[in-house]
mmCIF file with all atom_site columns, C-alpha atoms in Angstrom:
data_model
loop_
_atom_site.group_PDB
_atom_site.id
_atom_site.type_symbol
_atom_site.label_atom_id
_atom_site.label_alt_id
_atom_site.label_comp_id
_atom_site.label_asym_id
_atom_site.label_entity_id
_atom_site.label_seq_id
_atom_site.pdbx_PDB_ins_code
_atom_site.Cartn_x
_atom_site.Cartn_y
_atom_site.Cartn_z
_atom_site.occupancy
_atom_site.B_iso_or_equiv
_atom_site.pdbx_formal_charge
_atom_site.auth_seq_id
_atom_site.auth_comp_id
_atom_site.auth_asym_id
_atom_site.auth_atom_id
_atom_site.pdbx_PDB_model_num
ATOM 1   C CA . MET U 1 1   ? -3.912  2.173   -76.719 1.00 83.00 ? 1   MET U CA 1
ATOM 2   C CA . LEU U 1 2   ? -6.380  1.235   -73.987 1.00 86.00 ? 2   LEU U CA 1
ATOM 3   C CA . GLU U 1 3   ? -9.246  2.553   -76.086 1.00 88.00 ? 3   GLU U CA 1
ATOM 4   C CA . ARG U 1 4   ? -8.139  0.339   -78.956 1.00 91.00 ? 4   ARG U CA 1
ATOM 5   C CA . ILE U 1 5   ? -7.906  -2.726  -76.695 1.00 87.00 ? 5   ILE U CA 1
ATOM 6   C CA . ASN U 1 6   ? -11.368 -1.963  -75.357 1.00 87.00 ? 6   ASN U CA 1
ATOM 7   C CA . HIS U 1 7   ? -12.648 -1.560  -78.914 1.00 90.00 ? 7   HIS U CA 1
ATOM 8   C CA . LEU U 1 8   ? -11.209 -4.979  -79.843 1.00 85.00 ? 8   LEU U CA 1
ATOM 9   C CA . LYS U 1 9   ? -12.466 -6.702  -76.682 1.00 86.00 ? 9   LYS U CA 1
ATOM 10  C CA . GLU U 1 10  ? -14.891 -9.025  -78.466 1.00 88.00 ? 10  GLU U CA 1
ATOM 11  C CA . PHE U 1 11  ? -12.292 -10.004 -81.069 1.00 87.00 ? 11  PHE U CA 1
ATOM 12  C CA . ILE U 1 12  ? -9.663  -10.680 -78.387 1.00 85.00 ? 12  ILE U CA 1
ATOM 13  C CA . GLN U 1 13  ? -12.071 -12.829 -76.397 1.00 85.00 ? 13  GLN U CA 1
ATOM 14  C CA . ASN U 1 14  ? -13.078 -14.805 -79.509 1.00 86.00 ? 14  ASN U CA 1
ATOM 15  C CA . MET U 1 15  ? -9.431  -15.415 -80.382 1.00 85.00 ? 15  MET U CA 1
ATOM 16  C CA . ALA U 1 16  ? -8.696  -16.544 -76.826 1.00 82.00 ? 16  ALA U CA 1
ATOM 17  C CA . ASN U 1 17  ? -11.617 -18.985 -76.911 1.00 83.00 ? 17  ASN U CA 1
ATOM 18  C CA . ASN U 1 18  ? -10.274 -20.557 -80.116 1.00 84.00 ? 18  ASN U CA 1
ATOM 19  C CA . ASP U 1 19  ? -6.590  -20.747 -79.153 1.00 80.00 ? 19  ASP U CA 1
ATOM 20  C CA . SER U 1 20  ? -5.355  -22.560 -76.044 1.00 77.00 ? 20  SER U CA 1
ATOM 21  C CA . LEU U 1 21  ? -2.151  -20.500 -75.889 1.00 77.00 ? 21  LEU U CA 1
ATOM 22  C CA . LEU U 1 22  ? -4.105  -17.236 -75.841 1.00 75.00 ? 22  LEU U CA 1
ATOM 23  C CA . LYS U 1 23  ? -6.450  -18.507 -73.117 1.00 75.00 ? 23  LYS U CA 1
ATOM 24  C CA . LYS U 1 24  ? -3.554  -18.328 -70.665 1.00 75.00 ? 24  LYS U CA 1
ATOM 25  C CA . VAL U 1 25  ? -3.153  -14.581 -71.163 1.00 76.00 ? 25  VAL U CA 1
ATOM 26  C CA . CYS U 1 26  ? -6.812  -13.672 -71.695 1.00 80.00 ? 26  CYS U CA 1
ATOM 27  C CA . LEU U 1 27  ? -8.131  -10.937 -69.425 1.00 83.00 ? 27  LEU U CA 1
ATOM 28  C CA . ASN U 1 28  ? -10.904 -11.662 -66.948 1.00 86.00 ? 28  ASN U CA 1
ATOM 29  C CA . ASN U 1 29  ? -13.978 -9.442  -66.442 1.00 89.00 ? 29  ASN U CA 1
ATOM 30  C CA . MET U 1 30  ? -12.375 -7.487  -63.594 1.00 93.00 ? 30  MET U CA 1
ATOM 31  C CA . GLU U 1 31  ? -9.359  -6.634  -65.748 1.00 90.00 ? 31  GLU U CA 1
ATOM 32  C CA . TRP U 1 32  ? -11.636 -5.512  -68.601 1.00 89.00 ? 32  TRP U CA 1
ATOM 33  C CA . LYS U 1 33  ? -13.499 -3.253  -66.166 1.00 92.00 ? 33  LYS U CA 1
ATOM 34  C CA . GLN U 1 34  ? -10.191 -1.796  -64.967 1.00 93.00 ? 34  GLN U CA 1
ATOM 35  C CA . ILE U 1 35  ? -9.173  -1.050  -68.553 1.00 92.00 ? 35  ILE U CA 1
ATOM 36  C CA . ASP U 1 36  ? -12.490 0.717   -69.080 1.00 93.00 ? 36  ASP U CA 1
ATOM 37  C CA . ILE U 1 37  ? -12.140 2.758   -65.856 1.00 93.00 ? 37  ILE U CA 1
ATOM 38  C CA . ILE U 1 38  ? -8.561  3.781   -66.655 1.00 94.00 ? 38  ILE U CA 1
ATOM 39  C CA . SER U 1 39  ? -9.499  4.665   -70.228 1.00 94.00 ? 39  SER U CA 1
ATOM 40  C CA . GLN U 1 40  ? -12.385 6.858   -69.056 1.00 94.00 ? 40  GLN U CA 1
ATOM 41  C CA . ALA U 1 41  ? -10.234 8.541   -66.403 1.00 95.00 ? 41  ALA U CA 1
ATOM 42  C CA . LEU U 1 42  ? -7.495  9.371   -68.916 1.00 95.00 ? 42  LEU U CA 1
ATOM 43  C CA . LEU U 1 43  ? -9.841  10.677  -71.629 1.00 95.00 ? 43  LEU U CA 1
ATOM 44  C CA . PRO U 1 44  ? -9.957  14.305  -70.327 1.00 97.00 ? 44  PRO U CA 1
ATOM 45  C CA . ALA U 1 45  ? -6.149  14.363  -70.144 1.00 96.00 ? 45  ALA U CA 1
ATOM 46  C CA . LYS U 1 46  ? -5.942  13.016  -73.698 1.00 95.00 ? 46  LYS U CA 1
ATOM 47  C CA . ILE U 1 47  ? -8.282  15.745  -74.968 1.00 96.00 ? 47  ILE U CA 1
ATOM 48  C CA . CYS U 1 48  ? -6.340  18.397  -73.031 1.00 96.00 ? 48  CYS U CA 1
ATOM 49  C CA . THR U 1 49  ? -3.047  17.147  -74.462 1.00 96.00 ? 49  THR U CA 1
ATOM 50  C CA . LYS U 1 50  ? -4.419  17.486  -77.993 1.00 95.00 ? 50  LYS U CA 1
ATOM 51  C CA . LYS U 1 51  ? -5.532  21.064  -77.248 1.00 94.00 ? 51  LYS U CA 1
ATOM 52  C CA . LEU U 1 52  ? -2.107  21.915  -75.823 1.00 94.00 ? 52  LEU U CA 1
ATOM 53  C CA . GLN U 1 53  ? -0.479  20.792  -79.076 1.00 95.00 ? 53  GLN U CA 1
ATOM 54  C CA . ASN U 1 54  ? -2.227  23.623  -80.920 1.00 90.00 ? 54  ASN U CA 1
ATOM 55  C CA . GLU U 1 55  ? 0.181   25.813  -82.858 1.00 88.00 ? 55  GLU U CA 1
ATOM 56  C CA . GLN U 1 56  ? -1.477  29.090  -81.806 1.00 91.00 ? 56  GLN U CA 1
ATOM 57  C CA . LEU U 1 57  ? -1.871  28.269  -78.097 1.00 92.00 ? 57  LEU U CA 1
ATOM 58  C CA . THR U 1 58  ? -1.961  31.256  -75.760 1.00 92.00 ? 58  THR U CA 1
ATOM 59  C CA . MET U 1 59  ? -1.431  31.147  -72.016 1.00 92.00 ? 59  MET U CA 1
ATOM 60  C CA . SER U 1 60  ? -5.085  31.812  -71.351 1.00 91.00 ? 60  SER U CA 1
ATOM 61  C CA . ASP U 1 61  ? -6.021  28.986  -73.764 1.00 93.00 ? 61  ASP U CA 1
ATOM 62  C CA . PHE U 1 62  ? -3.748  26.741  -71.717 1.00 94.00 ? 62  PHE U CA 1
ATOM 63  C CA . TYR U 1 63  ? -5.572  27.772  -68.557 1.00 94.00 ? 63  TYR U CA 1
ATOM 64  C CA . GLY U 1 64  ? -8.965  27.032  -70.122 1.00 94.00 ? 64  GLY U CA 1
ATOM 65  C CA . ALA U 1 65  ? -7.851  23.589  -71.277 1.00 95.00 ? 65  ALA U CA 1
ATOM 66  C CA . TRP U 1 66  ? -6.344  22.885  -67.847 1.00 95.00 ? 66  TRP U CA 1
ATOM 67  C CA . ILE U 1 67  ? -9.502  23.857  -65.959 1.00 95.00 ? 67  ILE U CA 1
ATOM 68  C CA . LEU U 1 68  ? -11.720 21.879  -68.339 1.00 96.00 ? 68  LEU U CA 1
ATOM 69  C CA . CYS U 1 69  ? -9.489  18.826  -67.901 1.00 97.00 ? 69  CYS U CA 1
ATOM 70  C CA . LYS U 1 70  ? -9.673  19.200  -64.131 1.00 96.00 ? 70  LYS U CA 1
ATOM 71  C CA . ILE U 1 71  ? -13.477 19.562  -64.109 1.00 96.00 ? 71  ILE U CA 1
ATOM 72  C CA . GLU U 1 72  ? -14.042 16.622  -66.456 1.00 97.00 ? 72  GLU U CA 1
ATOM 73  C CA . THR U 1 73  ? -11.633 14.406  -64.502 1.00 96.00 ? 73  THR U CA 1
ATOM 74  C CA . GLU U 1 74  ? -13.413 15.313  -61.275 1.00 95.00 ? 74  GLU U CA 1
ATOM 75  C CA . SER U 1 75  ? -16.801 14.417  -62.770 1.00 96.00 ? 75  SER U CA 1
ATOM 76  C CA . ILE U 1 76  ? -15.699 10.845  -63.550 1.00 94.00 ? 76  ILE U CA 1
ATOM 77  C CA . ASN U 1 77  ? -15.502 10.016  -59.836 1.00 89.00 ? 77  ASN U CA 1
ATOM 78  C CA . SER U 1 78  ? -13.456 6.801   -59.903 1.00 92.00 ? 78  SER U CA 1
ATOM 79  C CA . SER U 1 79  ? -10.502 5.924   -57.697 1.00 93.00 ? 79  SER U CA 1
ATOM 80  C CA . PHE U 1 80  ? -8.061  6.355   -60.588 1.00 93.00 ? 80  PHE U CA 1
ATOM 81  C CA . SER U 1 81  ? -9.560  9.710   -61.599 1.00 95.00 ? 81  SER U CA 1
ATOM 82  C CA . LYS U 1 82  ? -9.211  10.891  -57.990 1.00 95.00 ? 82  LYS U CA 1
ATOM 83  C CA . VAL U 1 83  ? -5.484  10.121  -58.135 1.00 96.00 ? 83  VAL U CA 1
ATOM 84  C CA . ILE U 1 84  ? -5.169  12.024  -61.422 1.00 96.00 ? 84  ILE U CA 1
ATOM 85  C CA . LEU U 1 85  ? -7.164  14.911  -59.952 1.00 96.00 ? 85  LEU U CA 1
ATOM 86  C CA . GLY U 1 86  ? -4.833  15.018  -56.948 1.00 96.00 ? 86  GLY U CA 1
ATOM 87  C CA . CYS U 1 87  ? -1.851  15.246  -59.295 1.00 96.00 ? 87  CYS U CA 1
ATOM 88  C CA . LEU U 1 88  ? -3.550  18.015  -61.303 1.00 96.00 ? 88  LEU U CA 1
ATOM 89  C CA . LYS U 1 89  ? -4.274  20.015  -58.142 1.00 96.00 ? 89  LYS U CA 1
ATOM 90  C CA . ASN U 1 90  ? -0.719  19.522  -56.889 1.00 97.00 ? 90  ASN U CA 1
ATOM 91  C CA . ARG U 1 91  ? 0.734   20.739  -60.189 1.00 96.00 ? 91  ARG U CA 1
ATOM 92  C CA . GLU U 1 92  ? -1.728  23.636  -60.296 1.00 95.00 ? 92  GLU U CA 1
ATOM 93  C CA . LYS U 1 93  ? -0.188  25.049  -57.107 1.00 95.00 ? 93  LYS U CA 1
ATOM 94  C CA . TYR U 1 94  ? 3.064   25.602  -58.989 1.00 94.00 ? 94  TYR U CA 1
ATOM 95  C CA . ILE U 1 95  ? 1.456   26.736  -62.226 1.00 94.00 ? 95  ILE U CA 1
ATOM 96  C CA . MET U 1 96  ? -0.613  29.409  -60.497 1.00 93.00 ? 96  MET U CA 1
ATOM 97  C CA . LYS U 1 97  ? 2.540   30.980  -59.038 1.00 95.00 ? 97  LYS U CA 1
ATOM 98  C CA . ASN U 1 98  ? 3.576   32.092  -62.524 1.00 94.00 ? 98  ASN U CA 1
ATOM 99  C CA . LYS U 1 99  ? 2.929   35.838  -62.704 1.00 95.00 ? 99  LYS U CA 1
ATOM 100 C CA . VAL U 1 100 ? 2.846   35.898  -66.508 1.00 94.00 ? 100 VAL U CA 1
ATOM 101 C CA . LEU U 1 101 ? 0.124   33.240  -66.577 1.00 93.00 ? 101 LEU U CA 1
ATOM 102 C CA . LEU U 1 102 ? -1.860  35.067  -63.897 1.00 93.00 ? 102 LEU U CA 1
ATOM 103 C CA . SER U 1 103 ? -1.603  38.287  -65.922 1.00 93.00 ? 103 SER U CA 1
ATOM 104 C CA . ALA U 1 104 ? -2.797  36.520  -69.075 1.00 92.00 ? 104 ALA U CA 1
ATOM 105 C CA . ILE U 1 105 ? -5.775  35.059  -67.214 1.00 92.00 ? 105 ILE U CA 1
ATOM 106 C CA . PHE U 1 106 ? -6.602  38.440  -65.672 1.00 93.00 ? 106 PHE U CA 1
ATOM 107 C CA . LEU U 1 107 ? -6.523  40.192  -69.046 1.00 92.00 ? 107 LEU U CA 1
ATOM 108 C CA . ASP U 1 108 ? -8.530  37.538  -70.904 1.00 89.00 ? 108 ASP U CA 1
ATOM 109 C CA . PRO U 1 109 ? -12.225 38.548  -71.005 1.00 91.00 ? 109 PRO U CA 1
ATOM 110 C CA . ARG U 1 110 ? -13.338 34.886  -71.107 1.00 88.00 ? 110 ARG U CA 1
ATOM 111 C CA . TYR U 1 111 ? -12.362 34.405  -67.461 1.00 82.00 ? 111 TYR U CA 1
ATOM 112 C CA . LYS U 1 112 ? -14.003 37.412  -65.852 1.00 77.00 ? 112 LYS U CA 1
#
């Protein structure tokens, strides 16, 4: 949704310039920047979510998608991405206690 709003930014601004009622709710430059930052920070999670919806997902595939999401979120380096990264690391503590997942990672040759 944020990506779509960002994509329609020019159209929204043109409409707001032509309509006095829309001018009242038009976003300022700071708000547009925040939308862009949030959209960029959530992009790795969006991609990971799509991968996790795969019909033939294995536990080691889950781990790969999780790690990739974590690395890509960390590389964005914004305040919002740092919050998301903190949540990912916090959740990872619980995920990595699962012995079945650890066994799947250990047996998968991609992660040696």
